[in-house]
Short mmCIF file of C-alpha atoms in Angstrom, two decimals:
data_model
loop_
_atom_site.label_atom_id
_atom_site.label_comp_id
_atom_site.label_asym_id
_atom_site.label_seq_id
_atom_site.Cartn_x
_atom_site.Cartn_y
_atom_site.Cartn_z
CA MET A 30 0.00 0.00 0.00
CA PHE A 31 1.57 3.27 -1.07
CA GLY A 32 0.97 6.66 0.43
CA TYR A 33 -0.39 8.39 -2.61
CA ASN A 34 -3.88 9.02 -3.88
CA LEU A 35 -5.32 9.44 -7.34
CA ILE A 36 -7.91 12.17 -7.36
CA GLY A 37 -9.93 13.76 -10.12
CA GLY A 38 -12.53 11.90 -12.17
CA VAL A 39 -16.25 12.74 -12.20
CA GLY A 40 -16.85 16.42 -11.60
CA SER A 41 -13.22 17.49 -11.99
CA PRO A 42 -12.45 19.83 -14.86
CA THR A 43 -10.43 18.17 -17.60
CA PRO A 44 -7.03 19.71 -18.14
CA THR A 45 -6.64 21.55 -21.43
CA VAL A 46 -3.19 21.71 -22.97
CA HIS A 47 -2.06 24.52 -25.29
CA THR A 48 1.22 23.85 -27.07
CA ASN A 49 3.58 26.28 -28.76
CA ASP A 50 6.78 25.51 -30.63
CA MET A 51 9.85 27.61 -29.98
CA THR A 52 11.83 28.75 -32.97
CA SER A 53 14.88 26.91 -31.69
CA SER A 54 15.40 23.61 -29.89
CA GLY A 55 18.74 24.86 -28.59
CA ASP A 56 17.50 27.41 -26.05
CA LEU A 57 19.18 27.17 -22.67
CA GLY A 58 16.41 27.86 -20.17
CA PHE A 59 14.34 30.59 -18.55
CA PHE A 60 16.12 33.06 -16.31
CA ALA A 61 13.14 35.25 -15.50
CA ALA A 62 9.37 35.33 -15.97
CA GLY A 63 6.68 37.73 -14.90
CA GLY A 64 3.37 39.42 -15.44
CA ASP A 65 -0.24 38.84 -14.54
CA TRP A 66 -0.18 35.08 -14.97
CA LEU A 67 2.52 34.70 -12.30
CA TYR A 68 2.55 37.69 -9.99
CA ASP A 69 1.00 37.83 -6.55
CA ALA A 70 -1.34 40.72 -5.77
CA ASP A 71 1.51 42.74 -4.25
CA GLU A 72 3.73 42.39 -7.32
CA THR A 73 3.41 44.97 -10.09
CA ASN A 74 4.37 44.28 -13.66
CA SER A 75 6.55 47.06 -15.07
CA GLN A 76 7.16 45.33 -18.37
CA ASP A 77 5.32 46.17 -21.58
CA ASP A 78 4.04 42.64 -22.07
CA ASP A 79 1.26 41.41 -19.80
CA ASN A 80 2.85 37.98 -19.47
CA TRP A 81 6.48 37.36 -20.29
CA ILE A 82 9.43 35.01 -20.15
CA MET A 83 13.13 35.71 -20.63
CA MET A 84 14.81 32.78 -22.33
CA VAL A 85 18.55 32.29 -22.62
CA ARG A 86 18.99 31.88 -26.34
CA PRO A 87 21.09 29.13 -27.97
CA TYR A 88 24.80 29.16 -27.34
CA ASN A 89 26.91 31.65 -29.22
CA PRO A 90 30.67 31.66 -28.62
CA ALA A 91 30.93 35.42 -28.95
CA ASN A 92 28.36 36.38 -26.32
CA TYR A 93 25.44 35.25 -24.20
CA GLY A 94 22.02 36.36 -25.34
CA GLY A 95 18.40 36.38 -24.34
CA THR A 96 15.08 36.07 -26.12
CA PRO A 97 12.02 37.87 -24.74
CA ILE A 98 8.82 35.88 -25.05
CA ALA A 99 5.28 37.26 -24.73
CA TYR A 100 2.42 34.95 -23.86
CA ASP A 101 -1.25 35.75 -24.36
CA THR A 102 -3.40 33.73 -21.97
CA SER A 103 -6.60 34.66 -23.82
CA ASP A 104 -5.73 32.79 -27.01
CA HIS A 105 -2.60 31.00 -25.79
CA SER A 106 -0.42 32.44 -28.49
CA LEU A 107 3.28 32.85 -27.88
CA SER A 108 5.53 35.33 -29.63
CA GLU A 109 9.28 35.49 -29.46
CA GLY A 110 11.00 38.86 -29.69
CA SER A 111 14.41 39.64 -31.06
CA ASP A 112 17.48 38.14 -29.44
CA TRP A 113 19.69 40.61 -27.62
CA VAL A 114 23.12 40.40 -26.07
CA LEU A 115 23.12 39.87 -22.33
CA TYR A 116 26.88 39.60 -21.92
CA ASN A 117 29.80 40.16 -24.23
CA GLN A 118 33.05 40.11 -22.31
CA GLY A 119 35.31 39.53 -25.29
CA GLY A 120 37.13 36.36 -26.20
CA SER A 121 36.06 33.35 -28.20
CA ASN A 122 33.76 31.64 -25.73
CA HIS A 123 31.40 32.47 -22.89
CA SER A 124 29.34 30.60 -20.35
CA GLY A 125 27.45 31.25 -17.16
CA GLY A 126 23.98 31.31 -15.73
CA GLY A 127 21.37 33.53 -14.17
CA THR A 128 18.32 33.30 -11.95
CA GLN A 129 15.50 35.69 -11.19
CA LEU A 130 15.03 36.92 -7.64
CA SER A 131 11.66 38.60 -8.21
CA LEU A 132 10.02 40.94 -10.71
CA ASP A 133 12.60 41.89 -13.37
CA ARG A 134 15.64 41.36 -11.13
CA ALA A 135 18.25 38.64 -11.46
CA PHE A 136 21.66 37.43 -10.33
CA TRP A 137 24.06 36.40 -13.10
CA GLY A 138 27.50 34.89 -13.27
CA MET A 139 29.39 35.08 -16.55
CA ARG A 140 32.90 34.51 -17.80
CA SER A 141 34.60 34.56 -21.15
CA SER A 142 37.93 33.32 -22.44
CA THR A 143 39.42 36.78 -22.36
CA SER A 144 41.90 38.09 -19.77
CA GLY A 145 42.75 34.78 -18.17
CA TYR A 146 39.15 33.58 -18.10
CA THR A 147 37.90 36.44 -16.01
CA ALA A 148 34.55 35.81 -14.35
CA LYS A 149 32.12 38.45 -13.17
CA ASN A 150 29.05 38.35 -10.96
CA TYR A 151 26.22 40.72 -11.76
CA MET A 152 23.06 42.06 -10.20
CA THR A 153 20.74 43.19 -12.90
CA ASP A 154 17.27 44.37 -13.79
CA LEU A 155 15.49 44.31 -17.11
CA ALA A 156 14.19 47.16 -19.22
CA ASN A 157 10.45 47.41 -19.70
CA ASP A 158 10.69 46.22 -23.30
CA LEU A 159 12.77 43.21 -22.24
CA GLY A 160 15.34 44.16 -24.84
CA SER A 161 18.15 45.30 -22.56
CA PHE A 162 19.19 45.67 -18.95
CA THR A 163 18.30 48.88 -17.17
CA ASN A 164 20.98 48.12 -14.60
CA ASN A 165 23.70 45.52 -14.91
CA VAL A 166 26.15 45.96 -12.05
CA ALA A 167 29.29 43.83 -11.88
CA VAL A 168 29.71 43.21 -8.16
CA THR A 169 32.83 41.01 -8.42
CA THR A 170 35.57 40.45 -10.99
CA GLN A 171 37.86 37.48 -10.42
CA THR A 172 39.67 34.72 -12.25
CA GLU A 173 39.07 31.05 -11.54
CA ARG A 174 35.84 31.75 -9.67
CA TYR A 175 33.42 30.81 -12.34
CA SER A 176 29.89 31.39 -11.03
CA ALA A 177 26.22 31.43 -11.77
CA GLY A 178 23.59 33.34 -9.82
CA HIS A 179 21.06 31.42 -7.72
CA ARG A 180 17.92 32.56 -5.93
CA LEU A 181 17.36 32.39 -2.17
CA ASN A 182 14.33 34.67 -1.97
CA ASP A 183 12.82 37.83 -3.50
CA THR A 184 15.75 40.05 -2.58
CA THR A 185 18.63 37.69 -1.89
CA GLY A 186 20.72 35.39 -4.02
CA ILE A 187 23.95 33.44 -3.92
CA PHE A 188 26.73 33.44 -6.47
CA TYR A 189 28.15 29.95 -6.50
CA ALA A 190 31.40 29.11 -8.27
CA LYS A 191 31.84 25.43 -9.02
CA SER A 192 35.19 26.04 -10.69
CA ASN A 193 38.71 25.12 -9.65
CA SER A 194 38.38 27.42 -6.67
CA GLN A 195 34.88 27.02 -5.24
CA GLN A 196 33.21 30.04 -3.75
CA GLN A 197 29.90 31.30 -2.43
CA ILE A 198 28.94 34.97 -2.12
CA ILE A 199 25.55 36.06 -0.80
CA GLY A 200 24.09 39.42 -1.73
CA THR A 201 20.91 41.45 -1.72
CA TYR A 202 19.35 43.42 -4.54
CA ASN A 203 16.19 45.46 -4.82
CA GLY A 204 16.66 46.67 -8.37
CA GLY A 205 18.42 49.82 -9.49
CA ALA A 206 22.09 50.64 -9.21
CA THR A 207 22.55 49.87 -5.51
CA THR A 208 23.95 46.47 -4.64
CA THR A 209 25.17 44.76 -1.47
CA ILE A 210 27.35 41.68 -1.12
CA ALA A 211 28.91 39.91 1.82
CA ALA A 212 32.49 38.76 2.09
CA THR A 213 33.01 35.39 0.46
CA LEU A 214 32.75 32.22 2.48
CA GLY A 215 36.33 31.57 1.43
CA ASP A 216 37.83 29.56 -1.38
CA GLY A 217 37.99 25.83 -1.73
CA PRO A 218 36.08 22.58 -1.60
CA ALA A 219 34.31 23.39 1.67
CA GLN A 220 32.09 25.58 -0.51
CA TYR A 221 31.06 22.77 -2.84
CA MET A 222 27.35 22.10 -2.69
CA TRP A 223 24.68 19.83 -4.16
CA ASP A 224 21.88 22.16 -3.27
CA PHE A 225 20.85 24.85 -0.80
CA SER A 226 17.73 26.29 0.75
CA SER A 227 16.67 28.48 3.61
CA PRO A 228 16.13 26.78 6.97
CA GLY A 229 12.40 27.36 6.61
CA GLY A 230 9.83 29.29 8.61
CA GLY A 231 7.29 31.95 7.63
CA THR A 232 4.44 31.54 5.17
CA GLU A 233 5.19 33.75 2.14
CA TYR A 234 5.21 32.01 -1.23
CA ALA A 235 8.74 31.42 -2.51
CA ASN A 236 10.15 33.29 0.50
CA LEU A 237 10.20 30.83 3.37
CA GLY A 238 12.99 31.25 5.89
CA THR A 239 14.96 33.85 7.75
CA ALA A 240 16.59 36.72 5.88
CA ASN A 241 20.19 36.14 4.83
CA THR A 242 20.31 32.59 6.16
CA TRP A 243 20.92 29.50 4.09
CA VAL A 244 21.78 25.85 4.46
CA TYR A 245 23.78 23.92 1.91
CA LEU A 246 24.47 20.23 1.39
CA ASN A 247 27.63 18.36 0.52
CA THR A 248 29.63 15.39 1.67
CA ASN A 249 33.01 15.83 3.33
CA ASN A 250 33.73 18.98 1.30
CA SER A 251 32.89 17.27 -1.96
CA ALA A 252 30.17 17.73 -4.56
CA THR A 253 30.51 14.26 -6.00
CA PHE A 254 27.65 11.99 -5.06
CA ALA A 255 28.96 8.53 -5.79
CA GLU A 256 27.21 5.20 -5.43
CA GLY A 257 28.88 4.68 -2.10
CA THR A 258 28.24 8.14 -0.64
CA THR A 259 26.19 7.94 2.53
CA ARG A 260 27.64 10.83 4.53
CA LEU A 261 25.66 14.04 4.32
CA ASP A 262 26.86 17.34 5.78
CA MET A 263 24.71 20.40 6.36
CA ASN A 264 26.35 23.79 6.47
CA HIS A 265 24.39 26.58 8.16
CA CYS A 266 25.26 30.12 7.08
CA VAL A 267 24.16 33.51 8.39
CA TRP A 268 25.01 36.95 7.07
CA ASP A 269 24.16 40.20 8.83
CA GLY A 270 23.22 41.90 5.57
CA SER A 271 25.98 44.52 5.69
CA ALA A 272 28.34 45.11 2.79
CA GLY A 273 31.56 43.18 3.01
CA THR A 274 30.91 41.49 6.34
CA ALA A 275 31.85 37.89 6.98
CA VAL A 276 29.30 35.10 6.95
CA THR A 277 29.04 32.95 10.05
CA LYS A 278 29.14 29.34 8.93
CA VAL A 279 28.64 26.31 11.12
CA ASP A 280 29.45 22.93 9.60
CA ARG A 281 27.23 20.14 10.75
CA ASP A 282 29.17 17.17 9.48
CA SER A 283 27.66 13.72 9.11
CA VAL A 284 24.26 14.84 10.33
CA VAL A 285 22.63 12.17 8.19
CA THR A 286 23.78 8.73 7.15
CA LEU A 287 21.88 8.02 3.99
CA PRO A 288 20.66 4.55 3.07
CA THR A 289 22.86 2.62 0.68
CA HIS A 290 22.00 3.36 -2.94
CA THR A 291 23.89 1.04 -5.23
CA GLY A 292 23.63 2.20 -8.82
CA SER A 293 22.12 5.57 -7.91
CA THR A 294 24.13 8.79 -8.14
CA LEU A 295 21.43 11.45 -8.06
CA ALA A 296 22.33 13.79 -5.19
CA PRO A 297 19.84 14.63 -2.43
CA THR A 298 17.87 17.84 -2.49
CA ILE A 299 16.43 20.09 0.23
CA LEU A 300 13.19 22.07 0.37
CA ALA A 301 11.98 24.69 2.83
CA THR A 302 8.76 24.33 4.79
CA THR A 303 6.96 26.52 7.30
CA TRP A 304 8.46 24.40 10.09
CA GLY A 305 11.97 23.58 8.77
CA ASN A 306 13.21 21.50 5.85
CA ILE A 307 12.46 18.35 3.95
CA LEU A 308 15.59 16.50 2.86
CA ILE A 309 14.92 14.11 -0.02
CA HIS A 310 17.15 11.13 -0.77
CA PHE A 311 16.60 9.61 -4.22
CA ASP A 312 17.36 6.08 -5.31
CA THR A 313 17.12 5.77 -9.05
CA SER A 314 17.96 2.07 -9.05
CA ASN A 315 15.66 1.00 -6.22
CA PRO A 316 13.00 3.72 -5.94
CA GLY A 317 11.37 1.97 -3.02
CA ASN A 318 14.43 2.90 -0.96
CA SER A 319 13.89 6.63 -1.47
CA VAL A 320 13.27 8.45 1.81
CA VAL A 321 12.69 11.92 3.18
CA TYR A 322 14.01 13.34 6.43
CA PRO A 323 12.35 16.13 8.40
CA VAL A 324 14.82 18.76 9.61
CA THR A 325 14.04 21.30 12.31
CA TRP A 326 16.39 24.01 13.51
CA SER A 327 17.31 25.52 16.84
CA GLY A 328 19.60 28.35 15.81
CA THR A 329 22.36 26.71 13.85
CA SER A 330 21.64 23.22 15.21
CA PRO A 331 19.55 20.86 13.10
CA THR A 332 17.50 18.02 14.47
CA ILE A 333 17.08 15.29 11.91
CA GLY A 334 13.95 13.20 12.32
CA SER A 335 13.59 9.58 11.39
CA ALA A 336 13.60 8.72 7.72
CA VAL A 337 10.14 8.41 6.20
CA PRO A 338 9.61 6.33 3.04
CA TRP A 339 8.89 8.38 -0.06
CA ALA A 340 5.12 8.40 -0.36
CA GLY A 341 5.12 7.53 -4.05
CA GLY A 342 6.95 4.28 -3.39
CA THR A 343 7.94 2.46 -6.56
CA GLN A 344 4.80 3.55 -8.41
CA ILE A 345 5.68 7.25 -8.43
CA PRO A 346 9.45 7.25 -7.96
CA SER A 347 10.92 10.34 -6.34
CA HIS A 348 13.49 10.78 -9.12
CA GLU A 349 10.68 11.11 -11.67
CA CYS A 350 9.18 14.03 -9.72
CA TYR A 351 10.28 17.66 -10.14
CA LEU A 352 11.59 18.53 -6.68
CA LYS A 353 14.95 20.30 -6.92
CA GLY A 354 14.45 24.04 -6.49
CA LEU A 355 10.71 23.57 -6.03
CA ASP A 356 10.78 25.94 -3.03
CA GLY A 357 12.15 28.75 -5.18
CA SER A 358 15.74 28.45 -4.02
CA GLY A 359 18.73 26.28 -4.72
CA ILE A 360 21.02 25.15 -7.48
CA VAL A 361 19.09 25.55 -10.69
CA HIS A 362 20.97 26.71 -13.72
CA ASN A 363 18.97 29.49 -15.33
CA GLY A 364 15.79 29.68 -13.31
CA THR A 365 12.86 31.77 -12.18
CA LYS A 366 11.02 32.56 -8.98
CA TYR A 367 7.97 30.79 -10.37
CA GLN A 368 9.62 27.41 -10.51
CA CYS A 369 8.40 27.45 -6.92
CA GLY A 370 5.43 25.09 -6.66
CA GLN A 371 4.19 26.12 -3.22
CA ASP A 372 0.44 26.51 -2.89
CA ARG A 373 -0.72 30.09 -3.44
CA SER A 374 -4.24 29.88 -2.05
CA GLY A 375 -3.08 31.09 1.35
CA ARG A 376 -4.24 27.85 2.98
CA ASN A 377 -1.14 25.67 3.08
CA VAL A 378 2.17 26.87 1.68
CA ASP A 379 3.68 23.46 2.51
CA LEU A 380 1.49 21.93 -0.20
CA TYR A 381 3.74 21.70 -3.24
CA ARG A 382 2.38 21.53 -6.78
CA THR A 383 4.70 19.70 -9.08
CA CYS A 384 4.85 17.09 -11.82
CA ARG A 385 6.18 13.67 -12.65
CA ILE A 386 7.84 12.82 -15.97
CA TYR A 387 8.27 9.19 -16.91
CA THR A 388 9.04 6.94 -19.86
CA SER A 389 6.17 5.65 -21.98
CA GLY A 390 7.43 3.69 -24.97
CA SER A 391 9.73 6.00 -26.89
CA ASP A 392 8.14 9.09 -25.36
CA LEU A 393 7.97 10.81 -22.00
CA LYS A 394 4.67 11.58 -20.29
CA LEU A 395 3.79 14.12 -17.62
CA ASP A 396 1.45 13.68 -14.65
CA THR A 397 0.53 16.62 -12.44
CA ILE A 398 0.88 15.86 -8.75
CA ASP A 399 0.95 17.62 -5.43
CA ILE A 400 2.73 16.74 -2.20
CA ASP A 401 1.76 17.92 1.26
CA PHE A 402 4.81 18.39 3.47
CA SER A 403 2.99 20.16 6.30
CA LYS A 404 3.76 17.53 8.96
CA PRO A 405 6.99 18.20 10.89
CA ASN A 406 7.59 14.47 11.30
CA GLY A 407 8.17 14.14 7.57
CA GLU A 408 5.07 12.11 6.83
CA HIS A 409 3.70 13.43 3.59
CA THR A 410 0.87 12.83 1.18
CA LEU A 411 1.31 12.63 -2.58
CA ARG A 412 -1.69 13.04 -4.84
CA VAL A 413 -1.82 12.44 -8.58
CA ARG A 414 -3.98 15.23 -9.94
CA HIS A 415 -4.04 14.25 -13.62
CA ARG A 416 -2.30 11.45 -15.45
CA GLY A 417 -0.59 11.64 -18.83
CA VAL A 418 -1.54 15.27 -19.42
CA VAL A 419 1.32 15.93 -21.82
CA THR A 420 3.39 13.67 -24.07
CA PHE A 421 6.92 14.69 -24.98
CA SER A 422 7.47 12.75 -28.18
CA SER A 423 10.56 10.74 -29.07
CA THR A 424 12.77 11.92 -26.26
CA THR A 425 14.43 10.56 -23.15
CA ASP A 426 15.59 13.93 -21.79
CA ALA A 427 13.58 15.14 -18.80
CA SER A 428 14.99 18.70 -18.73
CA VAL A 429 12.06 21.06 -18.09
CA TRP A 430 11.44 24.58 -16.84
CA PRO A 431 8.04 24.83 -15.11
CA LEU A 432 6.07 27.98 -14.28
CA PHE A 433 3.46 27.55 -11.54
CA MET A 434 0.70 30.04 -12.21
CA ALA A 435 -0.73 32.53 -9.72
CA ASN A 436 -4.24 31.11 -10.12
CA ASN A 437 -2.99 27.98 -8.35
CA LYS A 438 -4.55 25.80 -11.07
CA ASP A 439 -2.48 26.13 -14.24
CA LEU A 440 1.02 25.02 -15.16
CA GLY A 441 3.31 26.29 -17.90
CA ILE A 442 6.19 24.02 -18.80
CA TRP A 443 8.97 24.19 -21.37
CA HIS A 444 10.56 20.92 -22.40
CA LYS A 445 14.04 21.61 -23.64
CA ASP A 446 14.70 18.66 -25.95
CA THR A 447 11.47 19.01 -27.93
CA GLY A 448 11.56 22.81 -27.73
CA LYS A 449 7.86 23.09 -26.89
CA PHE A 450 6.08 25.23 -24.32
CA HIS A 451 2.90 23.69 -22.91
CA TYR A 452 0.30 25.66 -20.99
CA ILE A 453 -1.91 23.28 -19.01
CA GLU A 454 -5.19 24.75 -17.84
CA ASN A 455 -6.61 23.08 -14.70
CA ALA A 456 -3.41 21.13 -14.13
CA TYR A 457 -4.12 21.25 -10.39
CA TYR A 458 -7.87 21.68 -10.33
CA MET B 15 44.05 9.64 -20.83
CA ALA B 16 46.72 12.27 -20.46
CA GLN B 17 44.90 15.55 -20.36
CA PRO B 18 42.43 16.87 -17.84
CA TYR B 19 40.26 18.11 -20.70
CA ASP B 20 39.73 14.63 -22.15
CA TYR B 21 39.02 13.23 -18.73
CA ILE B 22 36.66 15.99 -17.61
CA LEU B 23 34.76 15.97 -20.91
CA ALA B 24 34.31 12.19 -20.80
CA LYS B 25 33.08 12.27 -17.19
CA TYR B 26 30.86 15.29 -17.82
CA ILE B 27 29.17 13.53 -20.73
CA GLU B 28 28.89 10.26 -18.84
CA ILE B 29 27.24 11.89 -15.82
CA GLY B 30 25.15 14.25 -17.93
CA LYS B 31 23.77 11.48 -20.15
CA ARG B 32 22.83 9.42 -17.13
CA GLU B 33 21.27 12.19 -15.08
CA SER B 34 19.49 14.23 -17.74
CA LYS B 35 16.95 11.41 -17.80
CA TYR B 36 15.97 12.50 -14.30
CA ILE B 37 13.75 15.49 -13.92
CA GLY B 38 15.35 18.35 -12.06
CA HIS B 39 18.90 17.18 -12.61
CA SER B 40 21.63 19.84 -12.75
CA TYR B 41 24.32 19.84 -15.41
CA TYR B 42 26.06 22.33 -13.15
CA LEU B 43 26.55 19.55 -10.61
CA SER B 44 27.62 17.12 -13.34
CA LEU B 45 30.36 19.51 -14.37
CA SER B 46 31.63 20.12 -10.86
CA SER B 47 31.67 16.37 -10.20
CA ALA B 48 33.67 15.81 -13.37
CA LEU B 49 36.16 18.49 -12.31
CA GLU B 50 36.48 17.00 -8.86
CA MET B 51 37.09 13.53 -10.30
CA ALA B 52 39.81 14.89 -12.55
CA LYS B 53 41.57 16.54 -9.62
CA GLU B 54 41.45 13.25 -7.74
CA GLU B 55 42.82 11.46 -10.81
CA PHE B 56 45.63 13.85 -11.69
CA GLY B 57 46.33 15.70 -8.46
CA ASN B 58 49.00 18.38 -8.79
CA THR B 59 50.02 17.34 -12.28
CA TYR B 60 48.07 20.32 -13.54
CA THR B 61 47.58 23.81 -12.18
CA GLY B 62 44.31 25.21 -11.03
CA GLU B 63 44.13 27.35 -14.13
CA GLU B 64 44.64 24.30 -16.34
CA TYR B 65 41.82 22.46 -14.56
CA ASN B 66 39.63 25.49 -14.89
CA ILE B 67 40.24 25.87 -18.61
CA ALA B 68 39.68 22.15 -19.15
CA MET B 69 36.37 22.39 -17.30
CA ILE B 70 35.27 25.45 -19.25
CA ASN B 71 36.20 23.88 -22.57
CA SER B 72 34.23 20.76 -21.64
CA GLU B 73 31.17 22.84 -20.84
CA VAL B 74 31.55 24.83 -24.05
CA TYR B 75 31.90 21.65 -26.14
CA VAL B 76 28.53 20.35 -24.98
CA LEU B 77 26.91 23.77 -25.26
CA GLU B 78 28.24 24.43 -28.74
CA ASN B 79 27.65 21.00 -30.24
CA TYR B 80 24.60 19.72 -28.39
CA ALA B 81 23.00 22.77 -26.73
CA ASN B 82 23.26 20.88 -23.43
CA ASN B 83 20.96 18.13 -24.68
CA PHE B 84 23.04 15.29 -23.30
CA THR B 85 20.79 12.52 -24.55
CA ARG B 86 21.60 13.59 -28.12
CA ILE B 87 25.30 12.91 -27.66
CA PRO B 88 26.20 9.63 -29.38
CA ASP B 89 27.51 6.81 -27.20
#
């Protein structure tokens, strides 16, 4: 008997799927999205388009570019604007990544091959026509610290360098020309991470947790999650919010001994809740061994509860469910605030809307699901809302960028390999 | 395998092909794991800058040739 339910059926509205093709199948992911379809009542759209997405356009060695996309929810038409150059730092190749904090604001990391592979971190906001940056402030310039920007909450992000010299820098940004960053955590493998989140608390959508506080996961100062890795370390970090000040970090080594996971190398992920965190251990080879751990905090000290079996068991394996970054923070490479699936009805922010993608013949199919993580003992309920809503044809690549709509019912999702954007009405009705 | 670039690229593709079948995977983590494995393999044979350039060139290879669609890379 598994802990999930199939709901829907008689009386439930049937999902309606609207599909649009992108002009390119080589796009690299959303780094911001906004407008009426996504914003909460206290968020105001300053952009010209009512509903918009900023896509990172296909790779170009000379520069990194973006493509503005307008979406009309009345007729479900999608229009792509002209590509524009986000970053051109000179040299013959570039790479990096950016993530939206909120509204038109983002953190970016970018480097090129020029000047000894110089890397810069930026805080930036977009022009109303989505064709340029209004502000694009380089807050650091370094070599060998090759970063991307990652979201913690509406005003705070973390620049994480995975390069030869690992580094994390937290900063705050409210748009405009003013920026604030902390001192770095230092250089080296102690800064490696699989994922991060806030330690939870509060009730605001995509903003759970205490300001300027984050928790990141690794194993013995390593990012490699091998078959034999069972040690999990949690690193608790607090910044006072002042420019240039040091972050207080407390390493909590070996706080969890994960179950053995022979043949599975998908690293754990962490989500914020109103009461703490949910730590999710995947097992791609033996999905029935997947577990979640409840984590509660007293200051910098975590208490790890007993492991609870993943509610989907082997029928809805955890590694087929979109979970990483689902709380609106963590290591996603090019991402938006609205990849956060938390419930927006005001009733239960610990209820996460998400989806499952699984193999069906030579295709992939998508189910919409939700998971209630409101119990601090880690017991959770997984519900299948609609089965097989979308088919991604002739692909085995599960790379997707979801957008969870403000109406709490609809889901937008871009599947990278097929290059299609699907808008699913009543995905969670 | 004598160069960190060959090693990192091979590991990056191996990990990326395996994990891009899982929803929510991160090629960012695949790349850092590949770098870490190379440093374990070769130690101080190469400088930090050489590791960094090898990692960047591996990332750029997959971006430029396969737009980060790992499952399209031939075995």
